[in-house]
Coordinates of C-alpha atoms and ligand atoms in Angstrom, one line a residue:
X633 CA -153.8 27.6 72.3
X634 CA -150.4 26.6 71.4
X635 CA -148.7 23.8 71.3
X636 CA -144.9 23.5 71.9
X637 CA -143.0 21.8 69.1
X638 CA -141.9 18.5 70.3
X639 CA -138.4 17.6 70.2
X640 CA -137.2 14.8 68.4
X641 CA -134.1 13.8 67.0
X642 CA -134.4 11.5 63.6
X643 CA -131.4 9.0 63.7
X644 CA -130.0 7.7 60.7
X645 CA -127.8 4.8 60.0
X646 CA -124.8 5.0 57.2
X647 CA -122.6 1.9 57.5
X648 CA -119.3 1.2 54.9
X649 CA -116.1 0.6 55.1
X650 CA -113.8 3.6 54.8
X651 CA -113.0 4.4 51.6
X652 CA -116.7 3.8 50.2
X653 CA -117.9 7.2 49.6
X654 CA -119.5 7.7 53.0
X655 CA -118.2 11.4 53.0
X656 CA -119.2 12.4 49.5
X657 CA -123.2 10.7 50.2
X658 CA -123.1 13.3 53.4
X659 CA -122.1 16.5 51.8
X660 CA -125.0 15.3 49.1
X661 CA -127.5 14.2 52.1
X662 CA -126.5 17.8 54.1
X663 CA -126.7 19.8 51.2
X664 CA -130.4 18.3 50.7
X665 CA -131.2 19.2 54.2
X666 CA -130.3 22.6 53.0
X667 CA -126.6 23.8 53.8
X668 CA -123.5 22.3 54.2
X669 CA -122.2 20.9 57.2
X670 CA -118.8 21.5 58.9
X671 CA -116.7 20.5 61.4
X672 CA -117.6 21.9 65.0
X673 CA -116.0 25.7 65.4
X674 CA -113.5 26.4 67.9
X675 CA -113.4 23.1 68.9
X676 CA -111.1 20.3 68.8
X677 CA -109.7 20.6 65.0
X678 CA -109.0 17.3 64.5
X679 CA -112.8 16.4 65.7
X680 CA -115.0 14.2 62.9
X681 CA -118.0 15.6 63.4
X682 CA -119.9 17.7 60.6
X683 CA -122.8 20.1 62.3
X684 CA -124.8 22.1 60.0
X685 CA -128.6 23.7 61.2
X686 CA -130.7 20.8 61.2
X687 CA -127.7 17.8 61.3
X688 CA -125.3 16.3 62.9
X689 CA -123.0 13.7 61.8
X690 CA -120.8 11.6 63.8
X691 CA -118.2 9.1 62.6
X692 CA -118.4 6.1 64.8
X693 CA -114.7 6.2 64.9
X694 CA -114.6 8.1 68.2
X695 CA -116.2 5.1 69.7
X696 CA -112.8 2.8 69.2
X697 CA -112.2 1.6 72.8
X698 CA -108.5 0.3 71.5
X699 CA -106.2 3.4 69.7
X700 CA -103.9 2.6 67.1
X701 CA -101.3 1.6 69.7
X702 CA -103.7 -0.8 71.8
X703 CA -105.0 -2.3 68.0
X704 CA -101.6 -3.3 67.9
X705 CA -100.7 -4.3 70.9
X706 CA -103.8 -6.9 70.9
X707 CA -103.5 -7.4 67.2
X708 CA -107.1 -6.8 66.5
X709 CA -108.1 -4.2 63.7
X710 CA -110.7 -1.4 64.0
X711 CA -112.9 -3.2 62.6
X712 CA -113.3 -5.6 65.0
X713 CA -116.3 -5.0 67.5
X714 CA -113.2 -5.5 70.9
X715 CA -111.8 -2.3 69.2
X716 CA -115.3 -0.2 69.7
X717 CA -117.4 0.5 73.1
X718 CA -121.2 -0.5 71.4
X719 CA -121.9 0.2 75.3
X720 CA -121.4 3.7 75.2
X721 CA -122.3 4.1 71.1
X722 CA -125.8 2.7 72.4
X723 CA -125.4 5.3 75.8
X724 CA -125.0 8.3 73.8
X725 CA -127.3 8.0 71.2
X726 CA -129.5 6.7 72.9
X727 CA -129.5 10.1 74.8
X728 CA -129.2 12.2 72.0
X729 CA -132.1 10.5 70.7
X730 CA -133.9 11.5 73.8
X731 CA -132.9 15.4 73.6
X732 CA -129.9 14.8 75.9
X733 CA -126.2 16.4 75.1
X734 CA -123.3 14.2 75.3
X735 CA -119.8 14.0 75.5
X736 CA -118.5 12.4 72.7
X737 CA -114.8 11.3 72.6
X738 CA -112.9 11.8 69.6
X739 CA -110.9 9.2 68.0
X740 CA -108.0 11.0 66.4
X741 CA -107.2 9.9 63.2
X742 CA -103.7 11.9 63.0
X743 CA -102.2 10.5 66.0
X744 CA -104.3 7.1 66.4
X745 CA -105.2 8.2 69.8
X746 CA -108.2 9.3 71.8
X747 CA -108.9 12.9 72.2
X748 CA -110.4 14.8 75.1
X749 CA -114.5 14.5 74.5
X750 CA -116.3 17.7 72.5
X751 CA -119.9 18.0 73.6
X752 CA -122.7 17.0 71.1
X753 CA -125.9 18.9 71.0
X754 CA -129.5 16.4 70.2
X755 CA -130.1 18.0 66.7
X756 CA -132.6 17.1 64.8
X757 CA -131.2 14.4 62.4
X758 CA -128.6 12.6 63.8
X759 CA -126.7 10.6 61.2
X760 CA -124.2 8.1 62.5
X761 CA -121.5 6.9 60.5
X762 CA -119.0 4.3 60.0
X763 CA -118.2 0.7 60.4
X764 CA -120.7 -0.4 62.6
X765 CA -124.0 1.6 63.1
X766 CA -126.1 -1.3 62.8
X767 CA -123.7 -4.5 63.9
X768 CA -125.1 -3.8 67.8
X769 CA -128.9 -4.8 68.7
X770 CA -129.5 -2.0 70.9
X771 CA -128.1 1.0 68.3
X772 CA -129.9 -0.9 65.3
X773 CA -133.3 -0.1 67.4
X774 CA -132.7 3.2 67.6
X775 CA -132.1 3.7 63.9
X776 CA -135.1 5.4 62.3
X777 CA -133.8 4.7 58.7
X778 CA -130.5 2.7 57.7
X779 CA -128.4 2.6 54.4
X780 CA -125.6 0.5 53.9
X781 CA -122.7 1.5 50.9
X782 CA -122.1 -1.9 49.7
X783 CA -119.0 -1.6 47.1
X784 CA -118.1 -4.8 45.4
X785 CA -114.6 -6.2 45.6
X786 CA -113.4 -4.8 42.2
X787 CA -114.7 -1.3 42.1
X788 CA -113.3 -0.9 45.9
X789 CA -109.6 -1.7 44.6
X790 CA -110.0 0.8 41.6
X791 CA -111.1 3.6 44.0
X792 CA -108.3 2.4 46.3
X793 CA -105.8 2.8 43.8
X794 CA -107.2 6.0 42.6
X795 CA -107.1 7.4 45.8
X796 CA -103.7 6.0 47.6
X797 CA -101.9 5.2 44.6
X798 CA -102.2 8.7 42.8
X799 CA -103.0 11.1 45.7
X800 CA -101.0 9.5 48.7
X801 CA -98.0 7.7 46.5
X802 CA -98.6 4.2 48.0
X803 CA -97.5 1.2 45.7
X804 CA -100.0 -1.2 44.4
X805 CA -98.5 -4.1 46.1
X806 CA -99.2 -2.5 49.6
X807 CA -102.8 -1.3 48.2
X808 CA -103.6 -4.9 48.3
X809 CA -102.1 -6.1 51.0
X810 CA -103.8 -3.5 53.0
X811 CA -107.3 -5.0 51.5
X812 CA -106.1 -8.5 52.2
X813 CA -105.7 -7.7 55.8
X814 CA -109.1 -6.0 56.2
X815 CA -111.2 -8.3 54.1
X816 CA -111.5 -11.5 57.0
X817 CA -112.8 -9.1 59.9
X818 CA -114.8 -6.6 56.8
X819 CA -116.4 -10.2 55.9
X820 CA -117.2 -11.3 59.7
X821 CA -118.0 -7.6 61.2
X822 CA -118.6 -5.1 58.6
X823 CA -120.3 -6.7 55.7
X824 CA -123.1 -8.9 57.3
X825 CA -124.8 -5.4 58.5
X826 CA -126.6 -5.1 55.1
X827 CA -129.2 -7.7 55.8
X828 CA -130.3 -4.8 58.3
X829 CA -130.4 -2.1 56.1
X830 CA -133.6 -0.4 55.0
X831 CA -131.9 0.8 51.8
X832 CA -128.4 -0.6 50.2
X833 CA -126.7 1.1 47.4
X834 CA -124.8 -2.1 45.8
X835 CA -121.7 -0.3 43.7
X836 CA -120.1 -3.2 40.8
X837 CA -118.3 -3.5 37.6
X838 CA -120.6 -2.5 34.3
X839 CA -121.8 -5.4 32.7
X840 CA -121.9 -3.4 29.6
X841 CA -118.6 -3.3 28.5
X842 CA -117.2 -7.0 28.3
X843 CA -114.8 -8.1 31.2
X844 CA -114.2 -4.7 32.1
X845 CA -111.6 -4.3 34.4
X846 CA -111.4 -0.2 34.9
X847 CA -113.8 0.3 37.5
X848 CA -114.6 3.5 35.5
X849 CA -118.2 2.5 34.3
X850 CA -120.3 1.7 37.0
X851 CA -124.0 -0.8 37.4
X852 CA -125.2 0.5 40.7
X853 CA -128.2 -0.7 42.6
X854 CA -130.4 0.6 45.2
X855 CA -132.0 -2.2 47.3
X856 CA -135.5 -1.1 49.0
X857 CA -136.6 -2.9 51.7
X858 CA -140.5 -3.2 51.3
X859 CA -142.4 -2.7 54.6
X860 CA -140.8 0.0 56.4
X861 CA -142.3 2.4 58.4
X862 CA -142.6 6.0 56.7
X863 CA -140.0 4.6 53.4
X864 CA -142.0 3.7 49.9
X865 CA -139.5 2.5 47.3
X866 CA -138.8 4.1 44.0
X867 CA -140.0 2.7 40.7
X868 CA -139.6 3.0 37.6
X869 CA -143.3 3.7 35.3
X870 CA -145.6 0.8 36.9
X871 CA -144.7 -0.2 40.2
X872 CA -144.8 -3.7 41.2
X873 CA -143.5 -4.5 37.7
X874 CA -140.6 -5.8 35.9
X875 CA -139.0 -2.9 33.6
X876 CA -135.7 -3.1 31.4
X877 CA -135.3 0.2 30.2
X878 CA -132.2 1.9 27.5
X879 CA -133.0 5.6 27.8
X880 CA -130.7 6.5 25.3
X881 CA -132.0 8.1 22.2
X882 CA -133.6 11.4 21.1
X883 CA -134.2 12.8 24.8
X884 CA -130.7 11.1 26.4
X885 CA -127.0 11.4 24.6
X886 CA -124.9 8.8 25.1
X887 CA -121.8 7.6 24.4
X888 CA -119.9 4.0 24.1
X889 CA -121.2 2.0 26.4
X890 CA -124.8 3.4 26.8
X891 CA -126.8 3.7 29.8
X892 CA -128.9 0.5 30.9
X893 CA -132.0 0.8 33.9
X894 CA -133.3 -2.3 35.5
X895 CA -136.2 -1.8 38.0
X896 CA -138.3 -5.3 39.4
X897 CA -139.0 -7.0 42.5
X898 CA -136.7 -9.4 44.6
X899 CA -136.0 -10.9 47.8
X900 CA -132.8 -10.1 49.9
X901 CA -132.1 -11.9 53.1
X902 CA -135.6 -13.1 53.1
X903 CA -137.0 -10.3 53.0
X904 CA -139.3 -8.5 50.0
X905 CA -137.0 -5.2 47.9
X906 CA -137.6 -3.5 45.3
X907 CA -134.2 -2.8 43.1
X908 CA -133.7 -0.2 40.9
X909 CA -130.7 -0.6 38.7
X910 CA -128.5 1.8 36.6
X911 CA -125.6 0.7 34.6
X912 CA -123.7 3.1 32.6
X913 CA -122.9 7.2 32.7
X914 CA -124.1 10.4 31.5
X915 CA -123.0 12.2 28.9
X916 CA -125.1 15.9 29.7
X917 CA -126.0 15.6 33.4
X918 CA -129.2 18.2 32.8
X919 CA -130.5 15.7 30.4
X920 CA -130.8 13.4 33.6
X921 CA -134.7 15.0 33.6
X922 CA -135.6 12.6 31.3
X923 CA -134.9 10.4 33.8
X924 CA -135.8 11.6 36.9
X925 CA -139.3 12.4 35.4
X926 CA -139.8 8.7 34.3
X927 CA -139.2 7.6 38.3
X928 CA -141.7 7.7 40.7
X929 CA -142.3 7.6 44.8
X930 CA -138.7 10.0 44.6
X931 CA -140.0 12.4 47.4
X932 CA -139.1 15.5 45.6
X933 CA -140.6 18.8 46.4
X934 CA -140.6 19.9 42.9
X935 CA -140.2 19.0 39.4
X936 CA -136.7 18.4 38.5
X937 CA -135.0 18.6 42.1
X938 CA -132.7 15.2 41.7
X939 CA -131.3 16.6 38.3
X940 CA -130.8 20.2 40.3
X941 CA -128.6 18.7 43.0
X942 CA -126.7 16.1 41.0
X943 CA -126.3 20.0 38.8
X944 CA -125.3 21.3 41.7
X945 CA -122.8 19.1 42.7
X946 CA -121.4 18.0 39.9
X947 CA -117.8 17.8 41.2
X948 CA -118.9 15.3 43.4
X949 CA -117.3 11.7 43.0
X950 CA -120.0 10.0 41.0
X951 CA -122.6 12.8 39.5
X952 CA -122.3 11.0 36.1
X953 CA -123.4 7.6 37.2
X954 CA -125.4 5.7 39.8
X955 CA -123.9 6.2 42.7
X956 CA -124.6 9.9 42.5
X957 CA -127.9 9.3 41.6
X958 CA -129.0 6.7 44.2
X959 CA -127.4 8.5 47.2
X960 CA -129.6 11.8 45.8
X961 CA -132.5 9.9 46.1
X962 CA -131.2 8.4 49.2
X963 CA -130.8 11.8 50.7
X964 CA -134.5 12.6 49.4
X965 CA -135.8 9.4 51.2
X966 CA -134.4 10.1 54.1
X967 CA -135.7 14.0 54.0
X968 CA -139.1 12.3 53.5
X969 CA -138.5 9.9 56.8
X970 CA -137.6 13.0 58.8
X971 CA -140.2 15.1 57.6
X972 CA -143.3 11.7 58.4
X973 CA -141.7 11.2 61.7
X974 CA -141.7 14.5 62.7
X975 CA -145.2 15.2 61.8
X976 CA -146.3 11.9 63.5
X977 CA -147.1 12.6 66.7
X978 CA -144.4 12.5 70.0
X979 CA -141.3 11.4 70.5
X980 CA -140.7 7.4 71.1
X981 CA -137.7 5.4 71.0
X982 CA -137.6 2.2 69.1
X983 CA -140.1 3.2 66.6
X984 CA -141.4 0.2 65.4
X985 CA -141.4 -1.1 61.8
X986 CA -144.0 -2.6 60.1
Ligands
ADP265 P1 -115.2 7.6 52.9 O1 -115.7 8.8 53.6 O2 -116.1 6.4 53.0 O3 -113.8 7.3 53.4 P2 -115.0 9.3 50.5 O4 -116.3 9.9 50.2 O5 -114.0 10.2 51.1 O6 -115.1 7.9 51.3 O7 -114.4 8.7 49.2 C1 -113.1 8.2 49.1 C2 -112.6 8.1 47.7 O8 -113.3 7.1 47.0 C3 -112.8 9.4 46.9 O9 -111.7 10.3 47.1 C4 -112.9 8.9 45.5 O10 -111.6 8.7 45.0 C5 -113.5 7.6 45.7 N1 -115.0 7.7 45.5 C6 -115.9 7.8 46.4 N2 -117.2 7.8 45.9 C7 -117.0 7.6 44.5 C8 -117.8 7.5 43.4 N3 -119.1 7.5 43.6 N4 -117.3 7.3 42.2 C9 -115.9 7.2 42.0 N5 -115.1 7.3 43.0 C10 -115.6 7.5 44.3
G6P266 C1 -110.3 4.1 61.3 C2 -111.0 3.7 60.0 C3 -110.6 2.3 59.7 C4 -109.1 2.2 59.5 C5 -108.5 2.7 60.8 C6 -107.0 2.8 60.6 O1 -110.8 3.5 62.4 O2 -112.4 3.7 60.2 O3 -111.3 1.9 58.5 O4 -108.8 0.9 59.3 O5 -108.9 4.0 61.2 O6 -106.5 2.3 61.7 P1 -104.9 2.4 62.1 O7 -104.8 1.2 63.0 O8 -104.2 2.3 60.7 O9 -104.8 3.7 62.7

């Protein structure tokens, strides 16, 4: 006899502030899941959605309850939770969680106002984005897997600057006022979501290169919460172990300042992580085999597939250091999550950790 597939849509978690790289780990995370995703066709095109065949991804953005002009007015900033609606967040994924279609609105980022709704279809990976997908109770519990993009202080100025400095022709004094402004709510709102996150990718200045100040050269860290549900952290050669490792040498080229991985155990808001450290960059990105094949617990389906991707996309903000790296495996992680849950039995909400 057969059996009708059951539907289920896998929700995942992405929280950062804007700025962080959110957009660059979701063309890397779509293109994983096998095709890129883009914005909804014929529809609103201003909308922030990305849809591709098996995900969609929503920026949390369109659940501001205050537009730019009502921020003002109140003189509260989008970052604080009485400029989103966590009721209707929780509402609609919630129901796209349990195979319902919504109607999403759109939070327009040209005007600063809020557009008519666009209707989203229950696919099956969900990935929410944005300043707050775990900050409310309710949406946390119906996150199957969670990653926060934690970028230090110094490295989020450098990209800053980089980005509004040289692309948008803003001055450097109003670059940091502009993070001066945001850091008191990002401290009370945005940055205490990490203790929830199943996975954080930590993003800080080398320690490799004395009292560096570029941001060019990057130590990166993935944090791996130990205990959840269908998620085994990466190691390096023996896991459970404490490894320094310098891959540099007859198998890896590198250049001034060398490439440094840390992988042990540790605790982070009280609870057991692995972390798995990379300081440093590549010099020949198809050397990066060495690496990947000393790694283990990567959820690859074949020899070689982190260094294809970061290959692939090596464009991409990132491919020559950590951050590409981490949100590749990330992405693999979370294709692993899908994949377990899927083949787990029916649908239920609030999946329970261990
Ligand atoms: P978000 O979607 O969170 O706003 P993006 O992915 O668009 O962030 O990245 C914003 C900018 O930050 C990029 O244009 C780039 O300048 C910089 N950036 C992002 N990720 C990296 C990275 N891994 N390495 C260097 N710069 C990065
Ligand atoms: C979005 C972003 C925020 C950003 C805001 C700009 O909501 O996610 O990070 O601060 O837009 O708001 P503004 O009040 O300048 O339109």
């Amino acid at each position: 006899c057969k059996v009708a597939p059951v539907k289920k849509t896998v929700v995942i978690g992405l929280a950062a502030d804007s700025g962080c790289g959110k957009s660059t780990f979701m063309r890397r995370l779509t293109s994983i899941f096998g095709g890129a995703a883009t914005p909804p066709r014929g529809g609103n095109p201003d909308s922030n959605t990305l849809i591709s065949d098996t995900t969609t991804v929503i920026c949390l953005d369109d659940y501001h309850s205050l537009d730019r002009y009502g921020r003002k007015e109140k003189a509260v900033t989008a970052l604080d939770p009485r400029a989103n609606n966590f009721d209707l967040m929780y509402e609609q994924v919630k129901a796209l969680k349990e195979g319902k279609s919504v109607e999403k609105p759109i939070y327009n980022h040209v005007s600063g106002l809020l557009d008519p709704p666009e209707t989203i279809l229950p696919p099956k990976i969900l990935v929410i984005e944005g300043l707050h997908p775990m900050y409310d109770e309710r949406v946390r519990s119906l996150l199957d897997f969670s990653i926060y993009l934690d970028i230090s202080d110094d490295v989020k100025f450098a990209w800053k600057i980089q980005r509004d400095m040289a692309e948008r022709g803003h001055s450097l004094e109003s670059i940091k006022a502009s993070i001066r402004a945001r850091k008191p709510d990002f401290d009370a709102y945005i940055d205490p979501q990490k203790q929830y996150a199943d996975a954080v990718i930590q993003v800080l200045p080398t320690q490799l290169i004395p009292d560096d100040n570029e941001g060019k050269v990057l130590r990166v860290r993935m944090v791996m919460k130990e205990g959840v549900k269908y998620f085994e952290p990466v190691y390096l050669f023996d896991e459970g172990s404490t490894i320094n490792w310098i891959p540099c040498g007859r198998k890896l080229t590198c250049s001034y300042p060398g490439i440094k991985f840390f992988y042990g155990p540790d605790t982070y808001y009280g609870n057991e992580v692995s972390v798995l450290e990379m300081d440093g960059q590549f010099d020949k990105l198809d050397e990066l085999i060495y690496v990947e094949s000393h790694l283990s617990n990567i959820s690859t389906r074949f020899y070689g597939e982190i260094t294809q991707q970061m290959l692939k996309h090596g464009d991409f903000p990132g491919s020559n250091n950590g951050t590409g790296l981490f949100q590749t495996i990330a992405g693999l992680k979370i294709r692993n999550v899908y994949e377990r849950i899927l083949a787990d039995g029916p649908s239920v909400l609030n999946r329970a950790k261990i």
